[in-house]
Short mmCIF file of C-alpha atoms in Angstrom, two decimals:
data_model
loop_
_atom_site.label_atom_id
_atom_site.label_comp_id
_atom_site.label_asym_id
_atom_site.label_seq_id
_atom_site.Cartn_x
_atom_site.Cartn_y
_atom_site.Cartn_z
CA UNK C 1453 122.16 124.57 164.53
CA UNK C 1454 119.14 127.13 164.43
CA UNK C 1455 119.71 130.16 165.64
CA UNK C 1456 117.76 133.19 166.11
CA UNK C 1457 119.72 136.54 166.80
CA UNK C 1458 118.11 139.53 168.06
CA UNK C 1459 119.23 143.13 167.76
CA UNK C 1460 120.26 145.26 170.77
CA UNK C 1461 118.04 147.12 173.44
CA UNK C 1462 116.77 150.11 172.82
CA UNK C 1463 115.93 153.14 174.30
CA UNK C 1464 113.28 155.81 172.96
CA UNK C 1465 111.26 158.58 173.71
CA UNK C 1466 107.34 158.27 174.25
CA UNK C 1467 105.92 158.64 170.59
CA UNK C 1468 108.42 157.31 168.93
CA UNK C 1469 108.93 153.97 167.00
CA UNK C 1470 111.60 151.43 167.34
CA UNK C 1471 112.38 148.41 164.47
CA UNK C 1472 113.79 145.54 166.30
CA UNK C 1473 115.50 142.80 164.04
CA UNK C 1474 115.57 138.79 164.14
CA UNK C 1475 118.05 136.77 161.79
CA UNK C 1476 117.99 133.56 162.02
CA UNK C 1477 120.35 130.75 160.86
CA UNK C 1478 120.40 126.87 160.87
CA UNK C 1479 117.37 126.48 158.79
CA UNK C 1480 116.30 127.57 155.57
CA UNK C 1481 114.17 130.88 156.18
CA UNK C 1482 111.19 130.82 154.42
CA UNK C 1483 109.87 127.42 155.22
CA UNK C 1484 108.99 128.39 158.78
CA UNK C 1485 107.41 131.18 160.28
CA UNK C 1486 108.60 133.85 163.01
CA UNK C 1487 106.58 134.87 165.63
CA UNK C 1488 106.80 138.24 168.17
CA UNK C 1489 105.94 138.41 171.35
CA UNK C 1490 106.57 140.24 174.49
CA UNK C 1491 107.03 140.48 178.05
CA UNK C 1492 106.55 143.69 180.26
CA UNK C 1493 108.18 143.81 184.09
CA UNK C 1494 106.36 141.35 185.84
CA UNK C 1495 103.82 140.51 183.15
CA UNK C 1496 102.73 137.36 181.17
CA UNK C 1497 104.08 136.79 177.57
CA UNK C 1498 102.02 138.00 175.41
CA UNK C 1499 101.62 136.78 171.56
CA UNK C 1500 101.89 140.03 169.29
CA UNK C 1501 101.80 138.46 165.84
CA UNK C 1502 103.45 136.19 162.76
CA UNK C 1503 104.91 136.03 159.36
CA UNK C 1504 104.49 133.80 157.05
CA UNK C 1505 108.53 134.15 155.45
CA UNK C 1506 107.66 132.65 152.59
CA UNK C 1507 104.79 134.75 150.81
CA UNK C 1508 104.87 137.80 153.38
CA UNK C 1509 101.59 136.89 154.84
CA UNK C 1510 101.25 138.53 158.32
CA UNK C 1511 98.54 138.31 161.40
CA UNK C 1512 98.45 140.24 164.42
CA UNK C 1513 96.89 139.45 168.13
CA UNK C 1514 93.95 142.48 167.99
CA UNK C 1515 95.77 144.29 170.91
CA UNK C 1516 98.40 145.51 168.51
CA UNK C 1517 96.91 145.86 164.90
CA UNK C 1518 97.55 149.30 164.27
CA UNK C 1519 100.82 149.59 166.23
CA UNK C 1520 103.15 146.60 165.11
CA UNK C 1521 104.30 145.94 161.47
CA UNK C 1522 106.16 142.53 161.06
CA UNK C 1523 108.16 142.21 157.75
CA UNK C 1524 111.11 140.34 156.49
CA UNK C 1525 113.81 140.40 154.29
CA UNK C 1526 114.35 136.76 152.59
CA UNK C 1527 117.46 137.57 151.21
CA UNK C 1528 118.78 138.60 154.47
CA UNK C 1529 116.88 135.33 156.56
CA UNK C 1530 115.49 138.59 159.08
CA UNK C 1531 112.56 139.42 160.28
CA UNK C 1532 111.84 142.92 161.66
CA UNK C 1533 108.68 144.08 164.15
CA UNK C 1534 108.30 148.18 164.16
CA UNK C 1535 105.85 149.68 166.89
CA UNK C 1536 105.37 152.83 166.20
CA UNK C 1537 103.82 155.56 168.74
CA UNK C 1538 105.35 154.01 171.75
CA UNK C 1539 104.42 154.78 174.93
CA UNK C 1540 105.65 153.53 178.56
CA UNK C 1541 103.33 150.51 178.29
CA UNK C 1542 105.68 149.03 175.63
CA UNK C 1543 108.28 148.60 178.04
CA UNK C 1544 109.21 145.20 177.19
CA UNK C 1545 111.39 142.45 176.47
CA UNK C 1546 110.32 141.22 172.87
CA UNK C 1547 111.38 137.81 171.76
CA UNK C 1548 111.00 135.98 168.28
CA UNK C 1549 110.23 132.32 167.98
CA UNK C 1550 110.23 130.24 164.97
CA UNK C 1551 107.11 128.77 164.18
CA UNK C 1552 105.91 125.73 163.42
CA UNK C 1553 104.41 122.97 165.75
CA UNK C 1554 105.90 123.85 168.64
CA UNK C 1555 107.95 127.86 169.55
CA UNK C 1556 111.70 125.49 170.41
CA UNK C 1557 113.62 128.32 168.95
CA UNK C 1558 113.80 131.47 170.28
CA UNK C 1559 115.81 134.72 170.26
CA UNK C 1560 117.81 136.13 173.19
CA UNK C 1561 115.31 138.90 173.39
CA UNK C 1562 115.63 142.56 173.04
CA UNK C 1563 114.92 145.01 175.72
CA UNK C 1564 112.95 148.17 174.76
CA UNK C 1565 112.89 150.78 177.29
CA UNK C 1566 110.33 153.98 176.74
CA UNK C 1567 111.09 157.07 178.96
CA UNK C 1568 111.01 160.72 178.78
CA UNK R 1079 90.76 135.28 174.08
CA UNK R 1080 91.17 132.29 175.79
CA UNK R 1081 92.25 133.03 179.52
CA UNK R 1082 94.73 130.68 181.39
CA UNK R 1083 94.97 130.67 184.78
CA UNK R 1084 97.88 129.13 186.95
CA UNK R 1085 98.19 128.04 190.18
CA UNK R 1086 99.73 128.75 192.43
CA UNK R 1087 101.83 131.17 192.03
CA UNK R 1088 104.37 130.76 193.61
CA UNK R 1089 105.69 127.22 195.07
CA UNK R 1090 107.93 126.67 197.00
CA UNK R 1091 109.59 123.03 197.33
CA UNK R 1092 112.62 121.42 198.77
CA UNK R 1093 115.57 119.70 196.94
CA UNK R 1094 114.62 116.39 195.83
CA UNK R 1095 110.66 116.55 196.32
CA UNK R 1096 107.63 116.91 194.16
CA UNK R 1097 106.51 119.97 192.37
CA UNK R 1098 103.07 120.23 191.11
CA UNK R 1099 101.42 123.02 188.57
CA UNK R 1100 98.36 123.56 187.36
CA UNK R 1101 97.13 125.65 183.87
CA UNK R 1102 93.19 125.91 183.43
CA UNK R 1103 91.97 127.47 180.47
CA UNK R 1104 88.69 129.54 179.68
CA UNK R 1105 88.01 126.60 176.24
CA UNK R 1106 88.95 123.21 175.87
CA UNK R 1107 92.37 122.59 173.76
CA UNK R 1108 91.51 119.34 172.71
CA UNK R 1109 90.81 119.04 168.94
CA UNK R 1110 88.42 116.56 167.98
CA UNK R 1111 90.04 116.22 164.35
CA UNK R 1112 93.43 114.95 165.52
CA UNK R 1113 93.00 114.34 169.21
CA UNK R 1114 95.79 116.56 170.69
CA UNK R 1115 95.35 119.10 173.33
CA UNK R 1116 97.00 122.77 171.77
CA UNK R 1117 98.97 123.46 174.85
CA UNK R 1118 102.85 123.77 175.80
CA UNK R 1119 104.74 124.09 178.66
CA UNK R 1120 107.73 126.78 179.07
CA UNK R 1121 110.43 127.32 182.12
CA UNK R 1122 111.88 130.81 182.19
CA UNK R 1123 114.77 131.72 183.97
CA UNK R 1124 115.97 135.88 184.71
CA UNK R 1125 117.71 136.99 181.75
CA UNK R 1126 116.37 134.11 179.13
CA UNK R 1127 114.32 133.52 176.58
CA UNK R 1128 111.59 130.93 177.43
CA UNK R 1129 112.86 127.14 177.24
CA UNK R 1130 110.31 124.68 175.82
CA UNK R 1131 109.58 121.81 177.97
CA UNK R 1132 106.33 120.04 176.74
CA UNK R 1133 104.42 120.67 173.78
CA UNK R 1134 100.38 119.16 172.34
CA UNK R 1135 100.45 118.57 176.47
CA UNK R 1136 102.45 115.80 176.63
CA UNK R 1137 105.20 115.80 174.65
CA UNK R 1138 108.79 116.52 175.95
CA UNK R 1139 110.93 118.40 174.05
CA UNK R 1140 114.49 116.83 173.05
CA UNK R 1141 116.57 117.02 175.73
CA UNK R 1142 114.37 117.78 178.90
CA UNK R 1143 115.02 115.76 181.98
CA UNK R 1144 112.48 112.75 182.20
CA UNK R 1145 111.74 114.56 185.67
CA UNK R 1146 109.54 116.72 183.45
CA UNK R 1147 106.02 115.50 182.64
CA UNK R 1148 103.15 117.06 181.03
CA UNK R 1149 99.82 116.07 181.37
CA UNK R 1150 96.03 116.89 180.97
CA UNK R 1151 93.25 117.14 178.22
CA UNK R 1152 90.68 119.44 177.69
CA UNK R 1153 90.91 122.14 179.91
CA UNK R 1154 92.64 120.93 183.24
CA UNK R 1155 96.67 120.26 183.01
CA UNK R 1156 99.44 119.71 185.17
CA UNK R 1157 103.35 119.91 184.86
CA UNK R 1158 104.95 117.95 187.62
CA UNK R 1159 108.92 117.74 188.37
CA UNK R 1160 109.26 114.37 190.41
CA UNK R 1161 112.27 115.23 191.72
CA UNK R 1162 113.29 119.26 191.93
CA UNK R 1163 116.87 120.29 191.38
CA UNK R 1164 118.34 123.56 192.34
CA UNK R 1165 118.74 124.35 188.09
CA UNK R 1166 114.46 123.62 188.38
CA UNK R 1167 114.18 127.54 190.10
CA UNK R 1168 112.51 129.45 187.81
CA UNK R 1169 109.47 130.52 186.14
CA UNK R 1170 106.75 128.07 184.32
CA UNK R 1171 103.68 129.04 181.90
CA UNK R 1172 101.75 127.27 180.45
CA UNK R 1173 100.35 128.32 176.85
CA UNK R 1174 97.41 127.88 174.24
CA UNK R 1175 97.74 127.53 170.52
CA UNK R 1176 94.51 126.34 170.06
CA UNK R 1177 92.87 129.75 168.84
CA UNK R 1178 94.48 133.10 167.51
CA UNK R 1179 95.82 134.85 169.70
CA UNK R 1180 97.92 132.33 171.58
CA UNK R 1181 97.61 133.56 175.10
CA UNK R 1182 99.96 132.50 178.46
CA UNK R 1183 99.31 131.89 181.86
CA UNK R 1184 100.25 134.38 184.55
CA UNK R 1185 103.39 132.27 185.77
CA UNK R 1186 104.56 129.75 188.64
CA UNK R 1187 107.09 130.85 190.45
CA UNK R 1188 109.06 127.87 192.01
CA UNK R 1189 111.40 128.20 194.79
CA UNK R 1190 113.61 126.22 197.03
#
């Protein structure tokens, strides 16, 4: 069965940068795409950006060019989303999704918390 | 962006009756190329990632409860549970995938 498995919460400092992990299972890797998003305390979700597995092809919402960097490692069927210069504002849960024609597969989410 | 609005937010509805939400977006969804309307319907519960329910408006995902149904076009739509169970508590959005970024409603609360 497909299965996407998040890494842990994390906790970090404001200005620092966090890589959270997705590995997914069930499916062969590269023919779909992963997709990060994000939910802050008592927000909406909010669409962050994709990767295409197969060539590496990535595209971000405008709100986070500049401070997200979605990879993957093919070998390893895992995606990874870094934020860098994080700030209390990126207190979040952050999910991925698989892509496709519908997000039916998701992550268990990973909670980052940013405090001093 | 495209903007979707819910409402309400919060409902409130007693075992066994009818629960009604509404999604408006900013742009039509509908595609003239393949007729389908680019939204999807999630239910969130504390502590979970969001649960697909409906996707291209109408279409329920495997295994959701026929008590489920999606409907709209354009830029009005409407998730109705016929019949609400106590498992039905939780959160719904609605979503757009018709343009980059995909963008969620606010969130419908719905309480016994």
């Amino acid at each position: 069965q497909v299965q996407l498995v998040q890494s842990g919460p994390e906790v970090k400092r404001p200005g620092a940068s966090v890589t959270l992990s997705c590995k997914a299972s069930g499916y062969i890797f590269t023919t779909y795409a992963i997709h990060w998003l994000r939910q802050a305390p008592g927000q909406r979700l909010e669409w962050m950006g994709w990767i295409n597995t197969g060539n590496g092809d990535t595209k971000y919402s405008q709100k986070f060019q500049g401070k997200v960097t979605i990879s993957r490692d093919m070998y390893a069927n895992t995606a990874y989303l870094e934020l860098t210069s994080l700030t209390s504002e990126d207190t979040a849960v952050y999910y991925c999704t698989r892509g496709g024609d519908r997000f039916a597969y998701w992550g268990q989410g990973a909670l980052v918390t940013v405090s001093s | 962006d495209i903007v979707m609005t819910q409402s309400p937010e919060t409902l409130v509805v007693s075992l066994g009756e009818r629960a009604t939400i509404s999604c408006r977006s900013s742009q039509n969804l509908l595609s003239s190329s393949n007729e389908k309307n680019y939204l999807a319907w999630y239910q969130k519960k504390p502590g979970q990632p969001p649960k697909l329910l409906f996707y291209w408006a109408s279409t329920r995902e495997s295994g959701v409860p026929d008590r489920f149904r999606g409907s709209g076009s354009g830029t009005d739509f409407t998730l109705t549970i016929s019949s609400l169970q106590a498992e039905d508590v939780a959160i719904y959005y609605c979503q757009q995938y018709y343009s980059s970024p995909q963008t969620f409603g606010q969130g419908t609360k719905v309480e016994i």
